[in-house]
Amino acid sequence: MSTRPSILIARNVFPEVLAKLREHFDVDTNDEDNPLSPSQLAARLQGKVGVITTGSERVDAALIAACPQLKIVANIAVGYNNFDLPAITAAGVLASNTPDVLTETTADFGFALLLATARRLTESEHFLRAGQWNRWALDMFAGAEVNGSTLGILGMGRIGQAIARRGAHGFGMKVIYNNRSRLDAQTEADCKARYVDKAELLRTADHLVLVLPYSAESHHAIGAAELAQMKPTATLVNIARGGIVDDAALAVALREKRIAAAGLDVFEGEPKVHPDLLTVPNVVLTPHIASATIATRKAMAHLAADNVIAYLTQGKTVTPLNPEVAGQR
Ligand code: DGY
């Protein structure tokens, strides 16, 4: 019988990441790659000291209590709203995420979604594929201007700043932002971004991109009242998390043209999508792929593995969320 520590990788990872982990641990894998329910996860974690999760697996007080040998939970994601961090921390379990490695890739996607939404890319492609294009017309799929317009950003962390730089330096946009705390003057200057309150952000942005973390405070940060404050010509892009936008209210606003269009990569209750969003034409929908390039997804998986290896073999932390618990378990 092996005396090496055992870990679980809750979802499939790249072969080289698996090989790297197998140099140190007995590794249990979920070859079907279906998200594990809380009870399945608890059962698979018996006797394991580490787990690599994705945003699809919930790690809460009940799971931690059911897995007394667990020392580290490493999320392959920068967002960690699937973790009950206070409960994980109270139990002395180290938690980690994958910041930085996905910043630029995710910002690229945010911009792609903004452009696709403003310039009606998928709507016009569907029209063409359906064989409906029989003549050119001056106003055919005429969308909203991106260059020179006002880019609003709600949530100005690393990804928000990377989007701001693309808008300001690449597209000559005027950038305004709102965030829990204001950026320092140098960072504002680098991003050419001006701090405004949320009401001004909603009122003034031609394109509003959401990049804030999900929490009880940010739940439905954009609902019917906020949508009503936006310009009727505005576009809304959500690459943050489902639940930040009230998807039902958004579907109504899109159908009634209270805003022009939306681009959504994340959804309340995903992978389910609010049925009304599937029937409105002025929305671009993608399945939570903002960080999905091969290079970035590999970098994320490697970083999660590095967190587990460093902590379990040397007691070191790499990108911890709660470094204060290191060594407690
Ligand atoms: C992240 O890193 O948080 C992405 O949304 C992938 O889950």
Tab-separated table of C-alpha atoms and ligand atoms in Angstrom:
chain	number	residue	atom	x	y	z
A	1	MET	CA	0.000	0.000	0.000
A	2	SER	CA	1.272	3.465	-0.936
A	3	THR	CA	2.352	5.801	1.829
A	4	ARG	CA	2.305	8.834	-0.438
A	5	PRO	CA	-0.268	11.527	0.339
A	6	SER	CA	-3.493	11.290	-1.665
A	7	ILE	CA	-5.213	14.115	-3.456
A	8	LEU	CA	-8.268	14.476	-5.681
A	9	ILE	CA	-8.518	16.457	-8.900
A	10	ALA	CA	-12.232	17.147	-9.090
A	11	ARG	CA	-12.283	17.788	-12.861
A	12	ASN	CA	-10.098	16.772	-15.784
A	13	VAL	CA	-6.835	18.646	-16.176
A	14	PHE	CA	-4.149	18.583	-18.863
A	15	PRO	CA	-2.003	15.389	-18.921
A	16	GLU	CA	1.190	17.270	-18.072
A	17	VAL	CA	-0.439	18.755	-14.959
A	18	LEU	CA	-1.630	15.319	-13.889
A	19	ALA	CA	1.856	13.888	-14.480
A	20	LYS	CA	3.429	16.633	-12.382
A	21	LEU	CA	1.062	15.922	-9.493
A	22	ARG	CA	1.665	12.155	-9.776
A	23	GLU	CA	5.370	12.747	-9.102
A	24	HIS	CA	4.367	13.631	-5.532
A	25	PHE	CA	0.969	12.162	-4.751
A	26	ASP	CA	-1.469	9.343	-5.316
A	27	VAL	CA	-3.940	11.161	-7.499
A	28	ASP	CA	-7.624	10.315	-7.764
A	29	THR	CA	-9.261	11.722	-10.883
A	30	ASN	CA	-12.809	12.241	-12.095
A	31	ASP	CA	-12.441	10.833	-15.579
A	32	GLU	CA	-16.086	11.455	-16.491
A	33	ASP	CA	-15.434	15.151	-15.840
A	34	ASN	CA	-18.961	15.725	-14.505
A	35	PRO	CA	-19.219	18.231	-11.653
A	36	LEU	CA	-19.307	16.269	-8.373
A	37	SER	CA	-22.237	16.852	-6.034
A	38	PRO	CA	-21.374	17.826	-2.425
A	39	SER	CA	-21.953	14.222	-1.224
A	40	GLN	CA	-19.907	12.740	-4.089
A	41	LEU	CA	-17.123	15.212	-3.383
A	42	ALA	CA	-17.161	14.397	0.344
A	43	ALA	CA	-17.035	10.669	-0.401
A	44	ARG	CA	-14.163	11.028	-2.863
A	45	LEU	CA	-12.223	13.192	-0.423
A	46	GLN	CA	-12.073	10.652	2.400
A	47	GLY	CA	-8.419	10.178	3.352
A	48	LYS	CA	-7.265	12.912	0.939
A	49	VAL	CA	-5.073	15.823	2.006
A	50	GLY	CA	-5.641	18.025	-1.009
A	51	VAL	CA	-8.188	18.785	-3.697
A	52	ILE	CA	-8.048	20.755	-6.915
A	53	THR	CA	-11.451	22.235	-7.698
A	54	THR	CA	-13.036	24.450	-10.331
A	55	GLY	CA	-15.814	26.982	-9.904
A	56	SER	CA	-18.317	24.118	-10.327
A	57	GLU	CA	-17.512	22.482	-6.975
A	58	ARG	CA	-18.840	24.002	-3.768
A	59	VAL	CA	-16.466	23.884	-0.792
A	60	ASP	CA	-18.353	24.840	2.362
A	61	ALA	CA	-18.409	24.192	6.105
A	62	ALA	CA	-20.214	20.850	5.706
A	63	LEU	CA	-17.673	19.551	3.213
A	64	ILE	CA	-14.720	20.702	5.299
A	65	ALA	CA	-16.238	19.098	8.421
A	66	ALA	CA	-16.713	15.835	6.500
A	67	CYS	CA	-13.057	15.782	5.391
A	68	PRO	CA	-10.881	16.134	8.508
A	69	GLN	CA	-7.679	15.180	6.701
A	70	LEU	CA	-7.978	17.907	4.077
A	71	LYS	CA	-5.186	20.509	4.203
A	72	ILE	CA	-5.560	22.458	0.973
A	73	VAL	CA	-8.299	23.341	-1.523
A	74	ALA	CA	-6.856	24.793	-4.735
A	75	ASN	CA	-9.315	26.415	-7.135
A	76	ILE	CA	-8.544	26.554	-10.856
A	77	ALA	CA	-10.111	30.013	-11.133
A	78	VAL	CA	-9.370	33.498	-9.932
A	79	GLY	CA	-12.940	33.815	-8.640
A	80	TYR	CA	-13.675	31.783	-5.525
A	81	ASN	CA	-17.325	32.373	-4.725
A	82	ASN	CA	-17.672	28.568	-4.751
A	83	PHE	CA	-15.583	28.612	-1.552
A	84	ASP	CA	-16.974	29.517	1.856
A	85	LEU	CA	-13.660	31.123	2.712
A	86	PRO	CA	-14.457	31.999	6.347
A	87	ALA	CA	-15.449	28.351	7.009
A	88	ILE	CA	-12.365	26.996	5.226
A	89	THR	CA	-10.154	29.415	7.156
A	90	ALA	CA	-11.814	28.645	10.506
A	91	ALA	CA	-10.974	24.977	9.938
A	92	GLY	CA	-7.305	25.792	9.240
A	93	VAL	CA	-7.462	24.598	5.622
A	94	LEU	CA	-5.413	26.545	3.084
A	95	ALA	CA	-7.319	27.867	0.073
A	96	SER	CA	-5.741	29.107	-3.148
A	97	ASN	CA	-6.883	30.567	-6.484
A	98	THR	CA	-5.215	31.396	-9.820
A	99	PRO	CA	-4.760	35.172	-10.117
A	100	ASP	CA	-2.642	37.030	-12.703
A	101	VAL	CA	-2.162	34.196	-15.198
A	102	LEU	CA	-5.573	34.865	-16.760
A	103	THR	CA	-5.758	38.659	-16.544
A	104	GLU	CA	-4.812	39.638	-20.101
A	105	THR	CA	-6.629	36.707	-21.746
A	106	THR	CA	-9.821	37.485	-19.854
A	107	ALA	CA	-9.534	41.172	-20.734
A	108	ASP	CA	-9.120	40.207	-24.413
A	109	PHE	CA	-12.337	38.247	-24.192
A	110	GLY	CA	-14.153	41.056	-22.409
A	111	PHE	CA	-13.228	43.281	-25.292
A	112	ALA	CA	-14.207	40.651	-27.866
A	113	LEU	CA	-17.610	40.369	-26.214
A	114	LEU	CA	-17.988	44.139	-26.087
A	115	LEU	CA	-17.176	44.430	-29.795
A	116	ALA	CA	-19.401	41.488	-30.749
A	117	THR	CA	-22.268	42.961	-28.744
A	118	ALA	CA	-21.947	46.555	-29.902
A	119	ARG	CA	-21.413	45.558	-33.543
A	120	ARG	CA	-24.125	42.859	-33.504
A	121	LEU	CA	-21.807	40.093	-34.651
A	122	THR	CA	-23.775	36.994	-33.713
A	123	GLU	CA	-27.158	38.466	-34.619
A	124	SER	CA	-25.929	39.288	-38.136
A	125	GLU	CA	-24.191	35.937	-38.514
A	126	HIS	CA	-27.389	34.083	-37.605
A	127	PHE	CA	-29.240	36.174	-40.205
A	128	LEU	CA	-26.681	35.274	-42.857
A	129	ARG	CA	-26.615	31.549	-41.973
A	130	ALA	CA	-30.409	31.470	-42.085
A	131	GLY	CA	-30.242	32.542	-45.751
A	132	GLN	CA	-31.991	35.836	-45.043
A	133	TRP	CA	-29.322	38.068	-46.641
A	134	ASN	CA	-30.616	39.007	-50.065
A	135	ARG	CA	-29.459	42.630	-50.385
A	136	TRP	CA	-27.149	45.145	-48.745
A	137	ALA	CA	-28.767	48.043	-46.881
A	138	LEU	CA	-27.357	51.188	-45.367
A	139	ASP	CA	-28.708	50.538	-41.899
A	140	MET	CA	-28.338	46.752	-41.940
A	141	PHE	CA	-27.173	45.620	-38.469
A	142	ALA	CA	-25.975	49.129	-37.726
A	143	GLY	CA	-24.678	48.932	-34.163
A	144	ALA	CA	-23.112	51.205	-31.600
A	145	GLU	CA	-19.773	52.971	-32.039
A	146	VAL	CA	-16.962	51.569	-29.916
A	147	ASN	CA	-13.997	53.808	-30.787
A	148	GLY	CA	-14.171	57.158	-29.046
A	149	SER	CA	-17.156	56.155	-26.905
A	150	THR	CA	-17.369	56.006	-23.112
A	151	LEU	CA	-16.319	52.727	-21.541
A	152	GLY	CA	-17.680	52.131	-18.048
A	153	ILE	CA	-16.125	49.480	-15.838
A	154	LEU	CA	-17.714	48.202	-12.636
A	155	GLY	CA	-15.013	46.444	-10.601
A	156	MET	CA	-11.523	47.777	-11.221
A	157	GLY	CA	-9.223	44.960	-10.168
A	158	ARG	CA	-6.543	43.484	-12.399
A	159	ILE	CA	-8.932	42.443	-15.181
A	160	GLY	CA	-10.880	45.712	-15.051
A	161	GLN	CA	-7.620	47.643	-15.398
A	162	ALA	CA	-6.525	45.485	-18.352
A	163	ILE	CA	-9.856	46.211	-20.071
A	164	ALA	CA	-9.472	49.919	-19.331
A	165	ARG	CA	-6.016	49.969	-20.964
A	166	ARG	CA	-7.384	48.274	-24.068
A	167	GLY	CA	-10.245	50.756	-24.288
A	168	ALA	CA	-8.227	53.882	-23.603
A	169	HIS	CA	-5.044	53.093	-25.503
A	170	GLY	CA	-6.399	50.853	-28.278
A	171	PHE	CA	-9.804	52.339	-29.041
A	172	GLY	CA	-9.496	55.931	-27.867
A	173	MET	CA	-12.329	55.430	-25.375
A	174	LYS	CA	-13.028	57.658	-22.412
A	175	VAL	CA	-12.817	55.328	-19.427
A	176	ILE	CA	-14.851	55.757	-16.248
A	177	TYR	CA	-15.005	53.251	-13.434
A	178	ASN	CA	-16.534	52.458	-10.101
A	179	ASN	CA	-14.953	50.178	-7.527
A	180	ARG	CA	-15.174	49.545	-3.789
A	181	SER	CA	-11.971	51.547	-3.407
A	182	ARG	CA	-10.527	54.168	-5.701
A	183	LEU	CA	-7.271	53.327	-7.527
A	184	ASP	CA	-4.089	55.259	-6.796
A	185	ALA	CA	-3.357	58.205	-9.084
A	186	GLN	CA	-0.595	56.397	-11.023
A	187	THR	CA	-2.836	53.410	-11.848
A	188	GLU	CA	-5.670	55.747	-12.861
A	189	ALA	CA	-3.242	57.582	-15.153
A	190	ASP	CA	-1.934	54.308	-16.671
A	191	CYS	CA	-5.505	53.217	-17.389
A	192	LYS	CA	-6.595	56.755	-18.340
A	193	ALA	CA	-9.568	56.027	-16.083
A	194	ARG	CA	-11.695	58.438	-14.080
A	195	TYR	CA	-13.432	57.366	-10.863
A	196	VAL	CA	-17.175	58.058	-10.755
A	197	ASP	CA	-19.999	56.950	-8.483
A	198	LYS	CA	-22.194	54.088	-9.591
A	199	ALA	CA	-25.069	56.356	-10.629
A	200	GLU	CA	-22.819	58.358	-12.955
A	201	LEU	CA	-21.298	55.150	-14.315
A	202	LEU	CA	-24.730	53.784	-15.203
A	203	ARG	CA	-25.924	57.100	-16.653
A	204	THR	CA	-22.826	57.885	-18.701
A	205	ALA	CA	-21.351	54.630	-20.041
A	206	ASP	CA	-21.947	53.729	-23.673
A	207	HIS	CA	-20.566	50.287	-22.891
A	208	LEU	CA	-20.616	48.953	-19.347
A	209	VAL	CA	-18.370	45.998	-18.506
A	210	LEU	CA	-18.832	44.102	-15.234
A	211	VAL	CA	-15.672	42.674	-13.699
A	212	LEU	CA	-16.451	42.649	-9.987
A	213	PRO	CA	-16.330	39.551	-7.757
A	214	TYR	CA	-19.591	37.884	-6.780
A	215	SER	CA	-20.643	38.197	-3.141
A	216	ALA	CA	-23.800	38.851	-1.155
A	217	GLU	CA	-23.101	42.575	-1.700
A	218	SER	CA	-22.753	42.314	-5.468
A	219	HIS	CA	-25.794	40.031	-5.909
A	220	HIS	CA	-28.034	41.721	-8.513
A	221	ALA	CA	-25.782	44.797	-8.592
A	222	ILE	CA	-27.384	45.254	-12.007
A	223	GLY	CA	-31.148	44.783	-11.756
A	224	ALA	CA	-34.207	46.520	-13.173
A	225	ALA	CA	-33.494	49.793	-11.337
A	226	GLU	CA	-29.905	49.967	-12.575
A	227	LEU	CA	-30.822	48.977	-16.136
A	228	ALA	CA	-33.394	51.791	-16.123
A	229	GLN	CA	-30.615	54.291	-15.418
A	230	MET	CA	-28.530	53.217	-18.432
A	231	LYS	CA	-28.716	54.859	-21.844
A	232	PRO	CA	-31.162	53.189	-24.235
A	233	THR	CA	-28.236	52.945	-26.666
A	234	ALA	CA	-25.906	51.288	-24.113
A	235	THR	CA	-24.453	47.794	-24.146
A	236	LEU	CA	-23.817	45.707	-21.039
A	237	VAL	CA	-21.105	43.048	-20.823
A	238	ASN	CA	-20.851	40.549	-17.951
A	239	ILE	CA	-17.644	38.509	-17.731
A	240	ALA	CA	-17.654	38.466	-13.923
A	241	ARG	CA	-20.108	36.015	-12.388
A	242	GLY	CA	-23.698	34.983	-12.764
A	243	GLY	CA	-25.880	36.551	-10.091
A	244	ILE	CA	-24.282	39.990	-10.438
A	245	VAL	CA	-26.917	40.689	-13.101
A	246	ASP	CA	-30.590	39.921	-12.539
A	247	ASP	CA	-30.923	37.879	-15.733
A	248	ALA	CA	-34.748	37.984	-15.763
A	249	ALA	CA	-34.736	41.786	-15.486
A	250	LEU	CA	-32.067	41.985	-18.182
A	251	ALA	CA	-34.128	39.873	-20.581
A	252	VAL	CA	-37.052	42.286	-20.119
A	253	ALA	CA	-34.798	45.331	-20.654
A	254	LEU	CA	-33.376	43.781	-23.835
A	255	ARG	CA	-36.763	42.787	-25.199
A	256	GLU	CA	-38.182	46.254	-24.514
A	257	LYS	CA	-35.002	47.888	-25.907
A	258	ARG	CA	-34.435	49.763	-22.659
A	259	ILE	CA	-30.773	49.077	-23.366
A	260	ALA	CA	-29.481	48.241	-26.840
A	261	ALA	CA	-27.695	44.947	-26.268
A	262	ALA	CA	-25.836	42.707	-23.851
A	263	GLY	CA	-22.924	40.275	-24.003
A	264	LEU	CA	-22.962	37.581	-21.346
A	265	ASP	CA	-20.334	34.965	-20.555
A	266	VAL	CA	-21.768	34.086	-17.131
A	267	PHE	CA	-25.290	33.358	-15.927
A	268	GLU	CA	-27.367	32.901	-12.806
A	269	GLY	CA	-27.549	29.148	-12.189
A	270	GLU	CA	-25.226	28.306	-15.104
A	271	PRO	CA	-24.920	26.084	-17.060
A	272	LYS	CA	-28.658	26.781	-17.206
A	273	VAL	CA	-29.485	30.020	-19.001
A	274	HIS	CA	-32.625	32.035	-18.317
A	275	PRO	CA	-34.985	30.949	-21.136
A	276	ASP	CA	-35.960	34.530	-21.961
A	277	LEU	CA	-32.327	35.365	-22.756
A	278	LEU	CA	-32.350	32.622	-25.379
A	279	THR	CA	-35.192	34.255	-27.265
A	280	VAL	CA	-34.052	37.893	-27.416
A	281	PRO	CA	-31.921	38.679	-30.472
A	282	ASN	CA	-29.859	41.552	-29.022
A	283	VAL	CA	-27.702	39.451	-26.731
A	284	VAL	CA	-24.451	37.596	-27.357
A	285	LEU	CA	-24.191	34.470	-25.191
A	286	THR	CA	-21.040	32.459	-24.480
A	287	PRO	CA	-20.531	29.541	-22.044
A	288	HIS	CA	-18.143	30.989	-19.409
A	289	ILE	CA	-15.060	30.955	-21.625
A	290	ALA	CA	-13.444	34.326	-20.914
A	291	SER	CA	-10.167	32.748	-19.780
A	292	ALA	CA	-10.338	29.898	-22.274
A	293	THR	CA	-7.213	29.899	-24.366
A	294	ILE	CA	-5.123	26.741	-24.261
A	295	ALA	CA	-2.127	28.621	-22.864
A	296	THR	CA	-4.102	30.360	-20.131
A	297	ARG	CA	-6.128	27.333	-19.074
A	298	LYS	CA	-2.839	25.386	-18.842
A	299	ALA	CA	-1.270	28.170	-16.809
A	300	MET	CA	-4.266	28.144	-14.445
A	301	ALA	CA	-4.129	24.367	-13.977
A	302	HIS	CA	-0.346	24.459	-13.426
A	303	LEU	CA	-0.717	27.223	-10.859
A	304	ALA	CA	-3.340	25.256	-8.918
A	305	ALA	CA	-1.040	22.202	-9.005
A	306	ASP	CA	1.926	24.302	-7.886
A	307	ASN	CA	-0.097	25.512	-4.906
A	308	VAL	CA	-0.833	21.935	-3.856
A	309	ILE	CA	2.724	20.686	-4.416
A	310	ALA	CA	4.383	23.617	-2.621
A	311	TYR	CA	2.073	23.402	0.375
A	312	LEU	CA	1.945	19.650	0.838
A	313	THR	CA	5.629	18.959	0.164
A	314	GLN	CA	7.285	22.067	1.662
A	315	GLY	CA	4.630	23.912	3.668
A	316	LYS	CA	4.990	26.868	1.281
A	317	THR	CA	2.187	28.949	-0.216
A	318	VAL	CA	2.110	30.277	-3.782
A	319	THR	CA	-1.159	32.169	-4.345
A	320	PRO	CA	-3.016	31.631	-1.067
A	321	LEU	CA	-6.353	33.232	-0.200
A	322	ASN	CA	-5.864	32.715	3.534
A	323	PRO	CA	-2.086	32.570	4.150
A	324	GLU	CA	-2.670	33.038	7.871
A	325	VAL	CA	-3.733	29.393	8.241
A	326	ALA	CA	-0.551	27.923	6.743
A	327	GLY	CA	0.645	25.013	8.864
A	328	GLN	CA	-2.459	24.855	11.079
A	329	ARG	CA	-3.576	21.416	9.792
B	1	DGY	C1	-12.256	32.444	-13.074
B	1	DGY	O1	-11.047	32.237	-13.130
B	1	DGY	O2	-12.800	32.896	-12.058
B	1	DGY	C2	-13.050	32.119	-14.293
B	1	DGY	O3	-14.332	32.630	-14.213
B	1	DGY	C3	-13.074	30.627	-14.526
B	1	DGY	O4	-13.894	30.056	-13.544
